[in-house]
mmCIF file of C-alpha atoms in Angstrom:
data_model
loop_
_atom_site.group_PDB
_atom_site.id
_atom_site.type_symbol
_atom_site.label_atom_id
_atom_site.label_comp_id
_atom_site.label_asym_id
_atom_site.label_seq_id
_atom_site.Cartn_x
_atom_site.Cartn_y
_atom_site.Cartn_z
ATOM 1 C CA UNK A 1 0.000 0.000 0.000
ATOM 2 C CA UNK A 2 3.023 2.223 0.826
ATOM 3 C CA UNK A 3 4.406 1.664 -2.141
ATOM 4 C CA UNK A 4 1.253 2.344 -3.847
ATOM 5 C CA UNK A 5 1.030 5.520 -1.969
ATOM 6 C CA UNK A 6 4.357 6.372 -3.610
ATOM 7 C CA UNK A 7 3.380 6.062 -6.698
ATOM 8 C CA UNK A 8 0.322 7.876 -7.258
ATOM 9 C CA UNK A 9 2.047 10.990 -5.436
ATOM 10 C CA UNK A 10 4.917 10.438 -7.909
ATOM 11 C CA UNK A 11 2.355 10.271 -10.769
ATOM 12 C CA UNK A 12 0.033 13.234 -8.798
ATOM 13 C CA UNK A 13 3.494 15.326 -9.077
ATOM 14 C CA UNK A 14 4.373 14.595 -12.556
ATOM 15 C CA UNK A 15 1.093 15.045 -14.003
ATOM 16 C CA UNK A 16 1.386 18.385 -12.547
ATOM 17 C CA UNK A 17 4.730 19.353 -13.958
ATOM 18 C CA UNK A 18 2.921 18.427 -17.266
ATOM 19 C CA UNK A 19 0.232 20.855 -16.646
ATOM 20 C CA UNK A 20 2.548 23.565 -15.332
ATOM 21 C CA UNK A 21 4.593 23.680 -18.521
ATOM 22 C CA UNK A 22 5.154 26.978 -19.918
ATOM 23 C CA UNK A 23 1.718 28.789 -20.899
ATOM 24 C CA UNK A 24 2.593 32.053 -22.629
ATOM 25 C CA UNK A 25 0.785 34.910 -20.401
ATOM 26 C CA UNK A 26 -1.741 37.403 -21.927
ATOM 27 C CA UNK A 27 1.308 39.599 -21.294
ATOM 28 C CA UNK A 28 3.936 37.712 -23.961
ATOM 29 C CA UNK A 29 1.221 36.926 -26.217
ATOM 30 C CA UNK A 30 0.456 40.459 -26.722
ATOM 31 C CA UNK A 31 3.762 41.510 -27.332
ATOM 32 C CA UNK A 32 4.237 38.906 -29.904
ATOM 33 C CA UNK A 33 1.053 40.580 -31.508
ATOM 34 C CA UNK A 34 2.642 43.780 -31.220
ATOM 35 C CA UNK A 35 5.722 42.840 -32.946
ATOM 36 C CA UNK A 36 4.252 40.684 -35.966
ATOM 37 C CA UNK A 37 2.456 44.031 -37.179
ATOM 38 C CA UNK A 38 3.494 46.379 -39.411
ATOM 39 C CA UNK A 39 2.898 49.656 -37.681
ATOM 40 C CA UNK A 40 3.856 51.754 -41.250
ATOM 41 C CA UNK A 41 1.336 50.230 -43.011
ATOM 42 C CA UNK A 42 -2.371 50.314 -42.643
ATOM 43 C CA UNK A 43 -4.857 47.460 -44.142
ATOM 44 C CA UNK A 44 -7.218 50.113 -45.840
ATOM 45 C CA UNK A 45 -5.950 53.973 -46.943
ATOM 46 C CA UNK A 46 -8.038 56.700 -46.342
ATOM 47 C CA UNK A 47 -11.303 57.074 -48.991
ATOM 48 C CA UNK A 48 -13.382 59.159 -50.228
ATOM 49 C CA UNK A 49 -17.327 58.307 -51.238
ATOM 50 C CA UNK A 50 -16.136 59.107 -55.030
ATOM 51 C CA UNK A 51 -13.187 55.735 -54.902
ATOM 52 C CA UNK A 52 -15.388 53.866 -52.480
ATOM 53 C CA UNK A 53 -16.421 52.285 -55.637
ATOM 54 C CA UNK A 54 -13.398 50.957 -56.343
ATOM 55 C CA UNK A 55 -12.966 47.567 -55.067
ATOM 56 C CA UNK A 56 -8.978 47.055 -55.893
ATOM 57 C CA UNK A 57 -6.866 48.229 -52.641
ATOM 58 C CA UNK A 58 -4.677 49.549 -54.934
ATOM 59 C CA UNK A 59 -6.647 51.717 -57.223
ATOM 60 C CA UNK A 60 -8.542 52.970 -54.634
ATOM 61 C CA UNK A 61 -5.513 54.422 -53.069
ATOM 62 C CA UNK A 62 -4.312 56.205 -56.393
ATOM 63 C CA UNK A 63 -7.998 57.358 -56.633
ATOM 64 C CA UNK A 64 -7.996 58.613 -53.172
ATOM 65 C CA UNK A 65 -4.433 60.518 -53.946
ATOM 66 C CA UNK A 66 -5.597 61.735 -57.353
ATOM 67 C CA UNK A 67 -8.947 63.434 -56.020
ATOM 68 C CA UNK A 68 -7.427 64.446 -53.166
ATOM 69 C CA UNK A 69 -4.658 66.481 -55.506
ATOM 70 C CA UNK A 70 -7.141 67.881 -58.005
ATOM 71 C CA UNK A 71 -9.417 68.925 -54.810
ATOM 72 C CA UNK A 72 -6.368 70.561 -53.309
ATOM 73 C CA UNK A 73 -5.342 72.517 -56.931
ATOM 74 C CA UNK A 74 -8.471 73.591 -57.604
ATOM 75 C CA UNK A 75 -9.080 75.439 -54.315
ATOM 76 C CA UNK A 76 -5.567 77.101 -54.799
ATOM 77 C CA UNK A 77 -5.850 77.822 -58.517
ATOM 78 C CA UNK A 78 -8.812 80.742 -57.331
ATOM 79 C CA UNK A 79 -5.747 82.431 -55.350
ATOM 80 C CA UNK A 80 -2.736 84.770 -55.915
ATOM 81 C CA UNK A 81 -0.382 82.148 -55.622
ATOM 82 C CA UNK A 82 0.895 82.081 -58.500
ATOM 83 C CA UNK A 83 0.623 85.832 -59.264
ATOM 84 C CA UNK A 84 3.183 86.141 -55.332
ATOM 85 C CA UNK A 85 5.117 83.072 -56.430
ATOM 86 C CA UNK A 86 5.060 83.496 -60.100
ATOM 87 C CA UNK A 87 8.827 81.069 -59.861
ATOM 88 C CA UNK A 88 6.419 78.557 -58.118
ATOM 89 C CA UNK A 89 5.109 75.927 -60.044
ATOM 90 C CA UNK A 90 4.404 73.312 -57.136
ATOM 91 C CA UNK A 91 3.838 73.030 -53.832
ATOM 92 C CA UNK A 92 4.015 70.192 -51.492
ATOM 93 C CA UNK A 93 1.137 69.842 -48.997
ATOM 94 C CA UNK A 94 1.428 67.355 -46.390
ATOM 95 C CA UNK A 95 -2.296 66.020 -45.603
ATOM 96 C CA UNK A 96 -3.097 64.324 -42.405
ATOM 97 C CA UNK A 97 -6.426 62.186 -41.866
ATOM 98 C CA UNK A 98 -7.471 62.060 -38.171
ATOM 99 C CA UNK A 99 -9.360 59.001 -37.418
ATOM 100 C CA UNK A 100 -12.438 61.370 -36.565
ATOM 101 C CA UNK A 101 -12.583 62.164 -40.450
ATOM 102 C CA UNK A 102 -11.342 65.735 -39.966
ATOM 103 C CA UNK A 103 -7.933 66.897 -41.987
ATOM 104 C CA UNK A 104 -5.186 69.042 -41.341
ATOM 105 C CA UNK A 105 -2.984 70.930 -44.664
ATOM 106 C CA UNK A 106 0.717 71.721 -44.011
ATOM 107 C CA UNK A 107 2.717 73.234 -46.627
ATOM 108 C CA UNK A 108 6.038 71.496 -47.119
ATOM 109 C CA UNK A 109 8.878 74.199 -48.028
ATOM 110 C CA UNK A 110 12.213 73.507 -49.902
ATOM 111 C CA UNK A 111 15.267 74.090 -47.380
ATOM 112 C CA UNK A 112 15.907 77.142 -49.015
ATOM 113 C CA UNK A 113 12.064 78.825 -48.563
ATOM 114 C CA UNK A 114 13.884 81.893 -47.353
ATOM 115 C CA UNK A 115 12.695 82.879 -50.825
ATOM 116 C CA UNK A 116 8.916 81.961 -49.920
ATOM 117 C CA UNK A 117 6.980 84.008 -47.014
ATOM 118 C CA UNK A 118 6.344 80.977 -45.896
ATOM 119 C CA UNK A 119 3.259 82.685 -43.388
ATOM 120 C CA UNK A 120 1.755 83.765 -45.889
ATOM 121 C CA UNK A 121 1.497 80.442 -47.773
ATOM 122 C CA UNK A 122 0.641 78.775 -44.792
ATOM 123 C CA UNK A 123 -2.400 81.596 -44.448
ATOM 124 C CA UNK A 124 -3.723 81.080 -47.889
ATOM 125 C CA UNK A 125 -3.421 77.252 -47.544
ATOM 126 C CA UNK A 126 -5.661 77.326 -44.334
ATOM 127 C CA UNK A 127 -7.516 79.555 -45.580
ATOM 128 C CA UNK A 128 -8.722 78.030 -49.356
ATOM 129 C CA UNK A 129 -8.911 74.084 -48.130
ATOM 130 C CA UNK A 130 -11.759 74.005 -46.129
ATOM 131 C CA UNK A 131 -15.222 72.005 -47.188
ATOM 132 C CA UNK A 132 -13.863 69.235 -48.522
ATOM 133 C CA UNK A 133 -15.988 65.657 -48.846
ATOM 134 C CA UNK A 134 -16.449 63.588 -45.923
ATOM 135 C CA UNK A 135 -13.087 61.491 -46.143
ATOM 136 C CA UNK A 136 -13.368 57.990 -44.445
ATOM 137 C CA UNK A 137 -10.088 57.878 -42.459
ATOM 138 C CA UNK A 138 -7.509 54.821 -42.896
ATOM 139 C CA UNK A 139 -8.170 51.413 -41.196
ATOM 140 C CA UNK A 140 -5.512 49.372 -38.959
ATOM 141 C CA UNK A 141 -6.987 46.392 -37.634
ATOM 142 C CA UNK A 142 -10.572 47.793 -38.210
ATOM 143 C CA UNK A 143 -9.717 50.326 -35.868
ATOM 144 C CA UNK A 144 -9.644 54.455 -37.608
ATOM 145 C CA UNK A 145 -6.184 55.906 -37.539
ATOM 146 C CA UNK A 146 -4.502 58.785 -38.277
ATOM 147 C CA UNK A 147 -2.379 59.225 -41.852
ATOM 148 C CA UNK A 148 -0.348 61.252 -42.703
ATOM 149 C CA UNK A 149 1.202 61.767 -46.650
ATOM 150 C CA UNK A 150 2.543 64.491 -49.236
ATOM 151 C CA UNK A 151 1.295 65.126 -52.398
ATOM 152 C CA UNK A 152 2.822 67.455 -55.105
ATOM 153 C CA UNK A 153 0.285 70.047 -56.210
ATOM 154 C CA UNK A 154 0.677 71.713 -59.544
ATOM 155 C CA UNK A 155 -0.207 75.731 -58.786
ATOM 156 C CA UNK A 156 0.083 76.367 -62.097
ATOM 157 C CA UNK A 157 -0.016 74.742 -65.770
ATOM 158 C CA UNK A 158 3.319 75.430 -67.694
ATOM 159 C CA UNK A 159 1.975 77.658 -70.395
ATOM 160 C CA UNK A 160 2.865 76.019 -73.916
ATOM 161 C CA UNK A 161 4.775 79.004 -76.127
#
């Protein structure tokens, strides 16, 4: 019986060493999560209702970047930009989609925009891009997040001679 005893406590004990083998925690398996994505890009780009169409991940970003660029250069086009700047053919504007749908225009000056008043271009920028569409913001993980990208804008056509 002693022996017996022996035995099942040995087996009791082993059995439990099988159970306690290592379990990742919450803790490590979230981290491993963490790690595995790619935090610089996001599944879906941000949209607007005219490329939500578009079914191709893809061409619904170039749609997305070309609307947004032709929205942006129209609104300018109505302004003295290019009458200030006449040397100034394009301007970078970095865009940045919050994940509440609302947007934010920064100009994006050469190193040398000693040339540029650069408040000034900031002022007319904030000033002309305002009522734009509703733009559905980018998607990480089906969660919104903010975006942030630059797109050249043409301020004006070069004039054929």
């Amino acid at each position: 019986m002693k022996q017996f005893f022996l035995f099942f406590i040995c087996l009791l004990f082993n059995s439990c060493q099988y159970f306690e083998k290592q379990v990742p925690s919450e803790k490590e398996l979230l981290q491993k999560e963490l790690k595995s994505i790619n935090w610089k890009e996001v599944d879906e780009y941000p949209s607007l209702p005219d490329c939500d169409k578009i079914a191709d991940k893809k061409l619904r970003q170039q749609c997305f970047f070309e609307v947004m660029s032709s929205l942006i250069q129209e609104k300018l086009n109505i302004d003295t930009l290019s009458i200030l700047y006449p040397e100034l053919d394009t301007i970078e504007v970095k865009v940045t989609v919050f994940p509440n749908s609302t947007m934010k225009f920064e100009p994006q000056f050469p190193k040398d925009s000693v040339a540029y008043d650069t408040i000034k271009i900031d002022s007319i920028l904030h000033a002309r891009l305002v009522d734009f569409p509703k733009v559905n913001p980018a998607i990480k993980r089906g969660i919104p997040v903010k975006t942030q990208f630059i797109l050249p804008v043409i301020i004006k056509a070069k004039e054929d001679k």
